[in-house]
Short mmCIF file of C-alpha atoms in Angstrom, two decimals:
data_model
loop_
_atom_site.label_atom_id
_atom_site.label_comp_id
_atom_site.label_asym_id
_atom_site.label_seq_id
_atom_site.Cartn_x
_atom_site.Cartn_y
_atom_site.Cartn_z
CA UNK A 1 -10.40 -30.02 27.15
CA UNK A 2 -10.49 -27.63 24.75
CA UNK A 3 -7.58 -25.71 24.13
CA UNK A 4 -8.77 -21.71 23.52
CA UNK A 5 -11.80 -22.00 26.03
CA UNK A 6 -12.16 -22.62 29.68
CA UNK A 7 -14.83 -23.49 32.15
CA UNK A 8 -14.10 -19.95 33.84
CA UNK A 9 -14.63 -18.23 31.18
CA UNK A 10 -18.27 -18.07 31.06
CA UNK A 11 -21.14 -19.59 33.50
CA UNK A 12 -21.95 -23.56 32.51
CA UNK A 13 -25.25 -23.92 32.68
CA UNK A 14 -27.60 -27.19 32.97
CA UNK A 15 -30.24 -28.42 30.57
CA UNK A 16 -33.77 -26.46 30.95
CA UNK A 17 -32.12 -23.17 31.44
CA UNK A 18 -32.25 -20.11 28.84
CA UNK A 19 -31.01 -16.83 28.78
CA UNK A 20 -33.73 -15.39 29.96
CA UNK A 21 -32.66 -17.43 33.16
CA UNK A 22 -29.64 -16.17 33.82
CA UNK A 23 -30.67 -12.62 33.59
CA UNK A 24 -33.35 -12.62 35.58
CA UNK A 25 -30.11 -14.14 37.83
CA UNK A 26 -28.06 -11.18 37.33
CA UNK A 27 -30.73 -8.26 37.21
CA UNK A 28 -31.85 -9.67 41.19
CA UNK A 29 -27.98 -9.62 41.84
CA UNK A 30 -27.38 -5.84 40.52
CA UNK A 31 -30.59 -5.00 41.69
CA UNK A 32 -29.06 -5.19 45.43
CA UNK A 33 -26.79 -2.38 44.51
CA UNK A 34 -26.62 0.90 42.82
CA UNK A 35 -24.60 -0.19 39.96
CA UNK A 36 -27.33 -1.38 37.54
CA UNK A 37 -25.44 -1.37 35.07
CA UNK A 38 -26.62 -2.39 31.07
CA UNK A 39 -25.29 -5.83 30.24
CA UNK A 40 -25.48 -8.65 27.41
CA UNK A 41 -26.11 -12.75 28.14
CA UNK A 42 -23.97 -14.25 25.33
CA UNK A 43 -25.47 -17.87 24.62
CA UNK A 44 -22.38 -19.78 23.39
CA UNK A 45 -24.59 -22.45 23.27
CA UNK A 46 -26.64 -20.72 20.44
CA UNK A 47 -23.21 -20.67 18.48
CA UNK A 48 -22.63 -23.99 18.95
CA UNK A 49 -25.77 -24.75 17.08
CA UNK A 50 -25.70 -22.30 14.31
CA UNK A 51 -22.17 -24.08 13.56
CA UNK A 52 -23.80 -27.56 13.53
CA UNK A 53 -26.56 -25.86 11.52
CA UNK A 54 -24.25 -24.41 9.14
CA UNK A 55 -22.00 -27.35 8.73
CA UNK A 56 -25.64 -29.62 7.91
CA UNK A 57 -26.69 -27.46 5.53
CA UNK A 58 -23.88 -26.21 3.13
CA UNK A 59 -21.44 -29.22 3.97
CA UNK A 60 -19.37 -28.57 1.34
CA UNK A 61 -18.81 -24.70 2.76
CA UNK A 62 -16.16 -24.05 5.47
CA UNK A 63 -16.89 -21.00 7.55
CA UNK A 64 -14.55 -17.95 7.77
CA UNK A 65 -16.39 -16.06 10.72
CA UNK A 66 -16.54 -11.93 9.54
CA UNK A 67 -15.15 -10.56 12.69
CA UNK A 68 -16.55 -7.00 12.03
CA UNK A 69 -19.78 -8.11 12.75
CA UNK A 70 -19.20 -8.99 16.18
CA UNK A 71 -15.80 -9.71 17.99
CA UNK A 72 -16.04 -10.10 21.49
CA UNK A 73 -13.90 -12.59 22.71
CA UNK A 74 -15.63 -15.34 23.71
CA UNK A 75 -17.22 -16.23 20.05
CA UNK A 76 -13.88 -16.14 18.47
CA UNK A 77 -12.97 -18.29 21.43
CA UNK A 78 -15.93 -20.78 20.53
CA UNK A 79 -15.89 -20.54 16.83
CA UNK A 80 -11.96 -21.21 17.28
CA UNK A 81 -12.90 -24.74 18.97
CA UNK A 82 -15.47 -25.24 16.32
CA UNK A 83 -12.84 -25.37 13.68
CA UNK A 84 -14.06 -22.19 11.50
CA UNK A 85 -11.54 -19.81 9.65
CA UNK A 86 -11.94 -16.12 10.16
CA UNK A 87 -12.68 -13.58 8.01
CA UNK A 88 -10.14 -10.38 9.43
CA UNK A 89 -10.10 -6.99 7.51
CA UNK A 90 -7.28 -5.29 10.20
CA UNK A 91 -4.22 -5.72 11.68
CA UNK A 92 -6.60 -5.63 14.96
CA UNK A 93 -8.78 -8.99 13.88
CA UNK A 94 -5.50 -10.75 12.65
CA UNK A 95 -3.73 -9.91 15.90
CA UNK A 96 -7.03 -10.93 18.25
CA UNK A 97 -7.56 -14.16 16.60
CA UNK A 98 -3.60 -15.45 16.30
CA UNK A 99 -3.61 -14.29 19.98
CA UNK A 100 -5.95 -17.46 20.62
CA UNK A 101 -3.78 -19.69 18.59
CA UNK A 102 -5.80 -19.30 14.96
CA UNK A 103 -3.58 -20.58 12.47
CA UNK A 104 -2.41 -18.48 9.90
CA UNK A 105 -4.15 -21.09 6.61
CA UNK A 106 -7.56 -20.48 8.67
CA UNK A 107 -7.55 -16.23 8.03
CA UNK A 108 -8.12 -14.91 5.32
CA UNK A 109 -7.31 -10.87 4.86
CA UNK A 110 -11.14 -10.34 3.18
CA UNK A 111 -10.24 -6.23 2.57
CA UNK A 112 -9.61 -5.27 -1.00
CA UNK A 113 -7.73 -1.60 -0.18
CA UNK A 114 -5.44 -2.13 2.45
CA UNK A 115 -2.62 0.44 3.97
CA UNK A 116 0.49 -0.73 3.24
CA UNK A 117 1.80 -0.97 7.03
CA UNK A 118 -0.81 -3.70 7.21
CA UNK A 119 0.37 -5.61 4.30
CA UNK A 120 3.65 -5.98 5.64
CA UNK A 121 2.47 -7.50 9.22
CA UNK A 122 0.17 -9.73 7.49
CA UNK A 123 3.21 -11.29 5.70
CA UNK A 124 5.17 -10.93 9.09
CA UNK A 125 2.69 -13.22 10.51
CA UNK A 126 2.01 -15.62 7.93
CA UNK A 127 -1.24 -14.73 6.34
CA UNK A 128 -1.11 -15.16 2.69
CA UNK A 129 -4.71 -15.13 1.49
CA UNK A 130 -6.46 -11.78 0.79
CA UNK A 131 -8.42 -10.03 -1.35
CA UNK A 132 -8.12 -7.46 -4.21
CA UNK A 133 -10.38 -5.70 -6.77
CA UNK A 134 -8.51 -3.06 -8.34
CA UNK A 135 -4.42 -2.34 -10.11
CA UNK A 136 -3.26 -0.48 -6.90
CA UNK A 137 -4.02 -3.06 -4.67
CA UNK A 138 -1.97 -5.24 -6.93
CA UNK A 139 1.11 -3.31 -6.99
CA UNK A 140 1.19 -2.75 -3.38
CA UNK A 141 0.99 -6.14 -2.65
CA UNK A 142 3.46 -7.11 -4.96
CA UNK A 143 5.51 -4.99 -3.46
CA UNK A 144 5.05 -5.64 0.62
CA UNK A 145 4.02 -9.39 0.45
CA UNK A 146 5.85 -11.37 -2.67
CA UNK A 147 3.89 -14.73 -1.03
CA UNK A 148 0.30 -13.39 -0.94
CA UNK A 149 -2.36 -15.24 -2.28
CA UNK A 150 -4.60 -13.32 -3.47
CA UNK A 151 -8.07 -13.63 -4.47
CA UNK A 152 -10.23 -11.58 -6.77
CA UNK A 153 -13.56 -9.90 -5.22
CA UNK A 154 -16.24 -9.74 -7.84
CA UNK A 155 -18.94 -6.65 -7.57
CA UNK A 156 -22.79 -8.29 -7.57
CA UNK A 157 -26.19 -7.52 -8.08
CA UNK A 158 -26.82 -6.68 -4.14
CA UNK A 159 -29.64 -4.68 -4.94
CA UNK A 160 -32.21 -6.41 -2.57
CA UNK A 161 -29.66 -6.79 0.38
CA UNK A 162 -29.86 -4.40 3.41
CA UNK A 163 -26.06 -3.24 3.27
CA UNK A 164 -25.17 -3.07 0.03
CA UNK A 165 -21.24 -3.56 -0.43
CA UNK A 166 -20.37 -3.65 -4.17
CA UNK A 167 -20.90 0.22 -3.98
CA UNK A 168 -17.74 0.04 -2.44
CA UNK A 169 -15.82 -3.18 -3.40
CA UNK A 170 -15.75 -5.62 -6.18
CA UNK A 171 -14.54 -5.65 -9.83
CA UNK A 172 -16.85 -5.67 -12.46
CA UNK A 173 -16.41 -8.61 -15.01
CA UNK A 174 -15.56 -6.78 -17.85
CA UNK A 175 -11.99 -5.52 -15.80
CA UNK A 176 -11.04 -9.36 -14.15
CA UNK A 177 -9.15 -10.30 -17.43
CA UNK A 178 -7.10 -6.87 -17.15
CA UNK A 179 -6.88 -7.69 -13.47
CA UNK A 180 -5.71 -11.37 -13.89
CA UNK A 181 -3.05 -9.98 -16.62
CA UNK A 182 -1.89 -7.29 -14.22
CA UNK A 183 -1.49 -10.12 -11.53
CA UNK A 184 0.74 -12.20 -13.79
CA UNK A 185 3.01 -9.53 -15.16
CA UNK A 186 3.58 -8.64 -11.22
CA UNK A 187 4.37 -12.03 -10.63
CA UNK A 188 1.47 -12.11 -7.89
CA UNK A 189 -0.15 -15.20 -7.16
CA UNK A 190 -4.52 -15.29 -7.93
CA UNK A 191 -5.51 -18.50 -6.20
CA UNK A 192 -9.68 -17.68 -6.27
CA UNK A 193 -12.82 -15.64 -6.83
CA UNK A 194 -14.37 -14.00 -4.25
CA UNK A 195 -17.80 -12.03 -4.05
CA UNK A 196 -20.43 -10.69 -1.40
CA UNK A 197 -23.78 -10.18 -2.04
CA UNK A 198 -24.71 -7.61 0.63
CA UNK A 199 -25.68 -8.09 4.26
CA UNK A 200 -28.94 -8.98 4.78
CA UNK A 201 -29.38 -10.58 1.44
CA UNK A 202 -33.45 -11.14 0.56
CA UNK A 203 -32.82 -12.67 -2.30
CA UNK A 204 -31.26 -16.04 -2.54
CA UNK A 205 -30.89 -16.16 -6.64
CA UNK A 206 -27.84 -13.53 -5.96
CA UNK A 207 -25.53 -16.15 -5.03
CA UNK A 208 -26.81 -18.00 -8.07
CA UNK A 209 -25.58 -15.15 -10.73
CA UNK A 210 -22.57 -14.81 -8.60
CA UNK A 211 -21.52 -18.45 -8.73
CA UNK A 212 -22.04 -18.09 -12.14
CA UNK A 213 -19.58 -14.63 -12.93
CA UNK A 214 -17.33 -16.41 -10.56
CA UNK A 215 -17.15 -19.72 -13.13
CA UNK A 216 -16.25 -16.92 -15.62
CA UNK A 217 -13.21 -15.85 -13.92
CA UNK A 218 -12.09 -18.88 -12.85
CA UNK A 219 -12.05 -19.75 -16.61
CA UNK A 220 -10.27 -16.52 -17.65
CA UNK A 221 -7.60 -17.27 -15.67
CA UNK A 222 -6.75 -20.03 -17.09
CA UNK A 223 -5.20 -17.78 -20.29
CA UNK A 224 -2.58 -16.85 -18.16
CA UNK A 225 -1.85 -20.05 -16.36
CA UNK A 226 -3.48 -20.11 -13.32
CA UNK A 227 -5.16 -23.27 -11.58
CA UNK A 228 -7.50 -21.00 -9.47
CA UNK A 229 -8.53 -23.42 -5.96
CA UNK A 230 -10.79 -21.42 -3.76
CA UNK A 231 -14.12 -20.02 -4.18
CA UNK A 232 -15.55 -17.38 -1.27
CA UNK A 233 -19.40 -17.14 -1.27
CA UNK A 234 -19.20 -14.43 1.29
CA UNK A 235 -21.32 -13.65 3.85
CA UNK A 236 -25.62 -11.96 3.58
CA UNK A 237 -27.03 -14.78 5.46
CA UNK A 238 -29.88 -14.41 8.21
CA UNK A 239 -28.60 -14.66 11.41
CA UNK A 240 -32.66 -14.87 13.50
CA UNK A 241 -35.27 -16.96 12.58
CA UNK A 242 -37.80 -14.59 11.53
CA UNK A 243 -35.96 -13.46 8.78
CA UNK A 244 -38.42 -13.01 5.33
CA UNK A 245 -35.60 -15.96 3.99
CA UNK A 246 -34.53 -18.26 6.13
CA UNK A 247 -31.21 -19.99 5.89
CA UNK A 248 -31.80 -23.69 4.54
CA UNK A 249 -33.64 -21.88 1.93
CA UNK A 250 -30.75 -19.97 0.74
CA UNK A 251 -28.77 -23.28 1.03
CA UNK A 252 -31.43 -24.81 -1.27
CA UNK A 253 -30.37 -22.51 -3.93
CA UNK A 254 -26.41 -22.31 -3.24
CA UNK A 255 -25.87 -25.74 -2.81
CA UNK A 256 -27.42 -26.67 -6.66
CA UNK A 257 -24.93 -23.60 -7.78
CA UNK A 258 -21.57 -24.91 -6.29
CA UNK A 259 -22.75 -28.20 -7.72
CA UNK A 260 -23.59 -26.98 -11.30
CA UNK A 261 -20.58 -24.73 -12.15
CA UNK A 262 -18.15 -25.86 -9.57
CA UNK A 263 -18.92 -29.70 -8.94
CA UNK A 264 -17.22 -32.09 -6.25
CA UNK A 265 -14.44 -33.57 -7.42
CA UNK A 266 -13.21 -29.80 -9.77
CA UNK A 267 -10.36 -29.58 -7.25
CA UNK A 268 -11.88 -26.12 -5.73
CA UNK A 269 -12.59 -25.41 -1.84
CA UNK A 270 -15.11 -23.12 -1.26
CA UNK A 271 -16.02 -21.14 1.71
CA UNK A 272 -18.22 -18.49 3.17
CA UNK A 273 -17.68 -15.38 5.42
CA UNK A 274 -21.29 -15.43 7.90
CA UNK A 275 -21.21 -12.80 10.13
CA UNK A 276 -24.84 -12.26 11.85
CA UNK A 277 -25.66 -15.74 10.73
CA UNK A 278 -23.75 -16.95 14.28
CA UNK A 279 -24.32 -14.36 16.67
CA UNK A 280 -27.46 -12.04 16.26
CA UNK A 281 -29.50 -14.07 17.55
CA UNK A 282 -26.46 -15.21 20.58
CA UNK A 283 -26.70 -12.00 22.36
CA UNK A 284 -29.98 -10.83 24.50
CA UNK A 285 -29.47 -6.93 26.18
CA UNK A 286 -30.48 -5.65 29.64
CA UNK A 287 -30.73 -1.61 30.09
CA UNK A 288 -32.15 -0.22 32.88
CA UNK A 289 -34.23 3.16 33.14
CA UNK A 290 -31.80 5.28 34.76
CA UNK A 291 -34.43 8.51 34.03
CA UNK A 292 -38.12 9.36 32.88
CA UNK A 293 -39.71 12.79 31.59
CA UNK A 294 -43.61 13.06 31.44
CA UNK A 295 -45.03 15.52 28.09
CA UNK A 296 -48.77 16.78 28.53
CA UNK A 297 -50.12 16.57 25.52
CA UNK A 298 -51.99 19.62 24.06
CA UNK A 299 -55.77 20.08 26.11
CA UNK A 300 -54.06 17.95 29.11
CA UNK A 301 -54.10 20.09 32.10
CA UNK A 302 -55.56 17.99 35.01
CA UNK A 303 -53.74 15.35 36.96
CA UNK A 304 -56.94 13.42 37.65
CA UNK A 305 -56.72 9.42 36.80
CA UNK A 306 -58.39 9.80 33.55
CA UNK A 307 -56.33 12.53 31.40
CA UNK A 308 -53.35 10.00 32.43
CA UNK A 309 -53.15 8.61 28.87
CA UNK A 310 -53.24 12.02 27.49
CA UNK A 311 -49.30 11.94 28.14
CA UNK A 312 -46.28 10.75 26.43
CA UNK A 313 -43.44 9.71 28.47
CA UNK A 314 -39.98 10.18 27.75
CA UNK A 315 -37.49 7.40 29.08
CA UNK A 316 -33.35 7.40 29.53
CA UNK A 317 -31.70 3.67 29.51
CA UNK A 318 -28.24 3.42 30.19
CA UNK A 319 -27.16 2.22 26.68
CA UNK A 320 -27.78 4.13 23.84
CA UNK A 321 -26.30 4.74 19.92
CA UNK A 322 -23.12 5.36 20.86
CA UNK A 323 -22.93 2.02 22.17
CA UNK A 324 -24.88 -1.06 22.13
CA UNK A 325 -27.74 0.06 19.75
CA UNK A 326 -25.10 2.04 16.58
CA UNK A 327 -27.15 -1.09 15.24
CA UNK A 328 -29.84 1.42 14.55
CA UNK A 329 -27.81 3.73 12.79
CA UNK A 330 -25.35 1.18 11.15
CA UNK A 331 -27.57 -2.01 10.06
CA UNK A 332 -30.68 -1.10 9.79
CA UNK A 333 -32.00 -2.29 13.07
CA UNK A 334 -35.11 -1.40 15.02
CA UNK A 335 -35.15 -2.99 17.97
CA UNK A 336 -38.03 -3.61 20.12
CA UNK A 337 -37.98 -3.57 23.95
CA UNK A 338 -39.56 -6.63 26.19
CA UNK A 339 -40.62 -5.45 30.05
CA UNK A 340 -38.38 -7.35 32.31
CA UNK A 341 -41.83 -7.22 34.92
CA UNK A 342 -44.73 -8.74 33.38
CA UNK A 343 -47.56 -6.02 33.80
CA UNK A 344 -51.09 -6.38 34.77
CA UNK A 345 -53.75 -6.36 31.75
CA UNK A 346 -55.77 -3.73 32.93
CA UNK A 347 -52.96 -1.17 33.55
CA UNK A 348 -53.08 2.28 30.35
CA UNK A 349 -50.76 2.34 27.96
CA UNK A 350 -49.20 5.63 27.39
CA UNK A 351 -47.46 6.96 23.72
CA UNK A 352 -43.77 6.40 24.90
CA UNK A 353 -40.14 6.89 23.62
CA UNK A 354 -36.66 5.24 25.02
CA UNK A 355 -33.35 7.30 24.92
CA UNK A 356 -29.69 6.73 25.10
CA UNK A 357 -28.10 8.51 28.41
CA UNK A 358 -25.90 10.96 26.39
CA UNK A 359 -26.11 14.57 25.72
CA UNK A 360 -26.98 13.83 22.35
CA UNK A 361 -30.65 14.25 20.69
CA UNK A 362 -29.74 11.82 17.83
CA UNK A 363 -29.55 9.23 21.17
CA UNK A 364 -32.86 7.85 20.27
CA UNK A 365 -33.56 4.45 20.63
CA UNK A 366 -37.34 3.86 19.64
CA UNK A 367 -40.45 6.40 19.64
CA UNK A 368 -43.81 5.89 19.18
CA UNK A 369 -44.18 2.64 21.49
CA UNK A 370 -47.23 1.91 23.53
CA UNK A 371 -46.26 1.15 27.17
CA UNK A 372 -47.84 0.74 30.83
CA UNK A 373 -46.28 3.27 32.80
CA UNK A 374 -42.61 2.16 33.93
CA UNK A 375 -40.53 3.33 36.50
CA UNK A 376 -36.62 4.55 37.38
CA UNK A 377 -35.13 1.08 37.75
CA UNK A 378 -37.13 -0.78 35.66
CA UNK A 379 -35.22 -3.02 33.55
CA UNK A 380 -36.31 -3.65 29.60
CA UNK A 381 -34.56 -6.28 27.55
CA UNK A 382 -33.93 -6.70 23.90
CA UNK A 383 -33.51 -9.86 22.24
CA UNK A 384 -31.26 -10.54 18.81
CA UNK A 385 -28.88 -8.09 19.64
CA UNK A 386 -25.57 -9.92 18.50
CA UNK A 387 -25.56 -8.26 15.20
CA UNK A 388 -23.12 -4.95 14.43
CA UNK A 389 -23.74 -3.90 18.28
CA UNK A 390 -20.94 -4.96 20.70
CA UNK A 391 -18.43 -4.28 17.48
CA UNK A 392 -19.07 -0.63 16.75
CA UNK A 393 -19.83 0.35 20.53
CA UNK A 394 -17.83 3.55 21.71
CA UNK A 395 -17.12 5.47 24.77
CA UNK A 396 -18.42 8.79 23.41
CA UNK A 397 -19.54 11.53 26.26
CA UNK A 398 -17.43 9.24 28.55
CA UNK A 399 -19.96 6.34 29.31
CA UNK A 400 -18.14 2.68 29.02
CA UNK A 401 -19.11 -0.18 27.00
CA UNK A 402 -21.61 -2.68 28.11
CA UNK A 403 -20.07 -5.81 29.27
CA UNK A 404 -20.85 -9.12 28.00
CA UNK A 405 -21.98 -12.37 30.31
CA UNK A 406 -20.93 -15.51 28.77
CA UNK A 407 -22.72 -18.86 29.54
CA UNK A 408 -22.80 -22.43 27.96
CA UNK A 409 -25.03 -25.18 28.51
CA UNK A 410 -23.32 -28.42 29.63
CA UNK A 411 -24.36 -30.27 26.50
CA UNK A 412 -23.12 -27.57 24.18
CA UNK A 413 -19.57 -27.93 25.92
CA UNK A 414 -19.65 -31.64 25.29
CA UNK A 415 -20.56 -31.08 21.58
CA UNK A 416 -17.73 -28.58 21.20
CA UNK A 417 -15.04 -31.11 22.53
CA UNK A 418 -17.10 -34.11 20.52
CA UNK A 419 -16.21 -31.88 17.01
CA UNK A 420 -12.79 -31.61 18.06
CA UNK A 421 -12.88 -35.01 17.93
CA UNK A 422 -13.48 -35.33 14.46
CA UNK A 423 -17.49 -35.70 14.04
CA UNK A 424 -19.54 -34.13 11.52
CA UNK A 425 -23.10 -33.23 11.44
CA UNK A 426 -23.23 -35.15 7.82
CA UNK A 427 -21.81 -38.23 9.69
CA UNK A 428 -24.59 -40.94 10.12
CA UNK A 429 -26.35 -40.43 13.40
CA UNK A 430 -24.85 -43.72 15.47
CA UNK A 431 -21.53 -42.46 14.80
CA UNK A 432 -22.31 -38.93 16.01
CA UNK A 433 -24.64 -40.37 18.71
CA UNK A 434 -23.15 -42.95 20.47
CA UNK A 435 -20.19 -41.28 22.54
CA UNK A 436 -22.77 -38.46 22.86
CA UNK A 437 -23.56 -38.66 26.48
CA UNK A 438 -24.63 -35.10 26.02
CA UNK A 439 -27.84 -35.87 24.30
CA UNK A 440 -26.95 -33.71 21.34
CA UNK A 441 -28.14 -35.43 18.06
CA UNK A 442 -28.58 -34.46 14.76
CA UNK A 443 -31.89 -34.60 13.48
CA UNK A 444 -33.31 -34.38 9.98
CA UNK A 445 -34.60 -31.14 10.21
CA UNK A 446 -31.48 -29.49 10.56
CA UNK A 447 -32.21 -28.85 13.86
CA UNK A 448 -31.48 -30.66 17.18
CA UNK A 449 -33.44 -33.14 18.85
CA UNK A 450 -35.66 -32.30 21.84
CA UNK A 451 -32.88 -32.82 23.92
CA UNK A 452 -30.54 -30.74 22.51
CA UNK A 453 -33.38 -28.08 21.83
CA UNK A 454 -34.00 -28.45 26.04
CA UNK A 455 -30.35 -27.24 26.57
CA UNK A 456 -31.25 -23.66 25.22
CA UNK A 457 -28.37 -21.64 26.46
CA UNK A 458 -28.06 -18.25 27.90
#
């Protein structure tokens, strides 16, 4: 059984059912009641594959899970069984995941600038490995944790990346040797390079360059003695499948880098920090329409069947961008709303606009969308919504955030205890396969077979 999970924790599901299933299973429940609440179906199952997928494609890469992106509870639960480190940047993400039992080697402490309050309970509590990019950070670690490990963060070309993040973090290469000098004059341990090329990355040659400046500084620290061991790749890959670049074809290009400049066998671990890569495409959103407002457009006066497209129609959800949609405003998001009733084909569409239920008018959601005519009560869901939603959700103008249903398909729970055994996606197939009663296998493609395909998850 595995150890940070349980059975009651979300609803176990059989093969053949998707998310989409166990909505539809909750919206008839709700729908009984007044309480129609906005809620998320959290596919743990969809997890479960992105780790295989990860593990398949950059095998020499061990995953350190960004917890900013999304840290509900039940994927750090799951990624926890799956073996991946985490990638914390508060005393809030260090003190969730040790919670569950994370070990303190499996965190690293990815935020160059730091208050100093927070240094000290990371060395309280074990966690040595963090990040730096500038002097100060330096001398107030050397000061408030004498056994930090630190690693250098590198700034990047993350110029064709959604969220850019060397604007903000990351040393240029001219200041590393300055850096690395600093570091051994303070008696501070450098143990790697680290680097991020932006979130949303659309262009895979940036970890390529990167690799590269990071060979550099690996190399200038050997003038002052150190045997650097770990290399960070960071985080900027796709987390749907529609993506313009998908993720094996960023792998294609990584996995030649790590080879070229920091080959098997060189002594160096390297991992990553994905974020949206496991759970954007995890999470699926119903809101219902808890309001609707009808706009005559200019020349409309008559209520008579046929003017009825001359209208736009307002609509109020309960979620909004103070909660489960800051995606909008924080990562670049647009998403796009799927009618929970299928309509009829020959019903008009009508110019229509979806807003957030607070007082706010920056609570839009989407304008300009071409819709039949819905109704108060009407549900609309959203899929990929794992992304920078959940994790930046507030309470503003007093409305809670939306809770989360977790489910995992019965296969996916075998394949989670099956790792913890010891199996690897790289592994040849009859050794993964045969205790796999599950029907999980791992195909060529990178993908699962049919029948681990069937067991989509909710």
């Amino acid at each position: 059984m595995p150890k940070y999970i349980q059975e009651s924790d979300f609803t176990m599901v059989e093969e053949g059912f998707v998310a989409r299933d166990l909505m539809e299973e909750i919206i008839n429940d709700v729908s009984q009641t007044d309480d129609r609440d906005a809620f998320f179906v959290a596919d743990l199952g969809d997890v479960v594959r992105k780790h295989l997928r990860f593990l398949k494609a950059l095998p020499r890469v061990k995953p350190f899970y960004a917890m900013k992106c999304n840290s509900s509870r039940g994927v750090v639960q799951i990624l926890a069984e799956l073996g991946a480190g985490f990638d914390c940047a508060s005393k809030a993400e260090i003190e969730l995941v040790q919670g569950i039992g994370v070990k303190p080697e499996n965190i690293i402490y990815a935020n160059p600038c730091k208050q100093i309050s927070q240094i000290k309970f990371a060395a309280k509590n074990g966690v040595q490995m963090m990040t730096f990019d500038n002097e100060v950070e330096l001398s107030k670690v050397s000061r408030n944790h004498p056994n930090a490990k630190m690693v250098l963060r590198i700034a990047t070309d993350d110029s064709k990346s959604s969220a850019r993040l060397s604007v903000k973090f990351g040393a240029p290469l001219k200041s590393c040797r300055h850096l690395l000098e600093m570091a051994k004059n303070l008696n501070v341990d450098v143990i790697g390079v680290s680097f991020h090329v932006g979130s949303g990355c659309m262009d895979p040659k940036a970890y390529v360059q990167s690799i590269s400046d990071a060979r550099m500084v690996f190399e200038m620290a050997t003038e002052f003695g150190y045997k650097m061991w770990l290399l960070d790749i960071g985080g900027g890959f796709p987390g749907t499948d529609d993506s313009r670049v998908r993720f094996e074809e960023m792998a294609a290009v990584i996995n030649p880098a790590l080879d070229l400049y920091f080959p098997e066998g060189s002594a160096v671990e390297i991992i990553a920090e994905p974020g949206r890569y496991y759970v954007a495409s995890a999470f699926s959103l119903a809101v219902n329409i808890i309001a609707k407002k009808e706009v005559r457009l200019d020349g409309s006066g008559s209520d008579d069947e046929e003017n009825y497209p001359n209208k736009n129609i307002m609509y109020y959800v309960n979620d909004g961008v103070y909660g489960s949609f800051n995606c909008i405003f924080f990562d670049h998001a647009h998403p796009k709303p799927i009618l929970q009733k299928k309509p009829s084909p020959d019903q008009p569409l009508y110019s229509s606009s979806l807003w957030g239920p607070t007082c706010d008018a920056l609570d839009q959601i989407a304008e300009h969308l071409q819709l039949p005519e819905l109704q108060v009560g009407d549900w609309l869901l959203f899929d990929n919504m794992g992304a920078y939603t959940v994790a930046a959700s507030s309470t503003f103008n007093g409305f809670q955030q939306t809770c989360i249903h977790y489910a995992m398909p019965r296969a996916a729970w075998d394949a989670v205890q099956l790792l913890q055994k010891g199996f690897h996606p790289d592994e040849e197939k009859e050794n993964i396969c045969a205790p796999m009663s599950c029907g999980w296998e791992i195909s060529d493609s990178l993908c699962l077979t049919p029948a681990f395909a069937q067991a989509r998850i909710i």
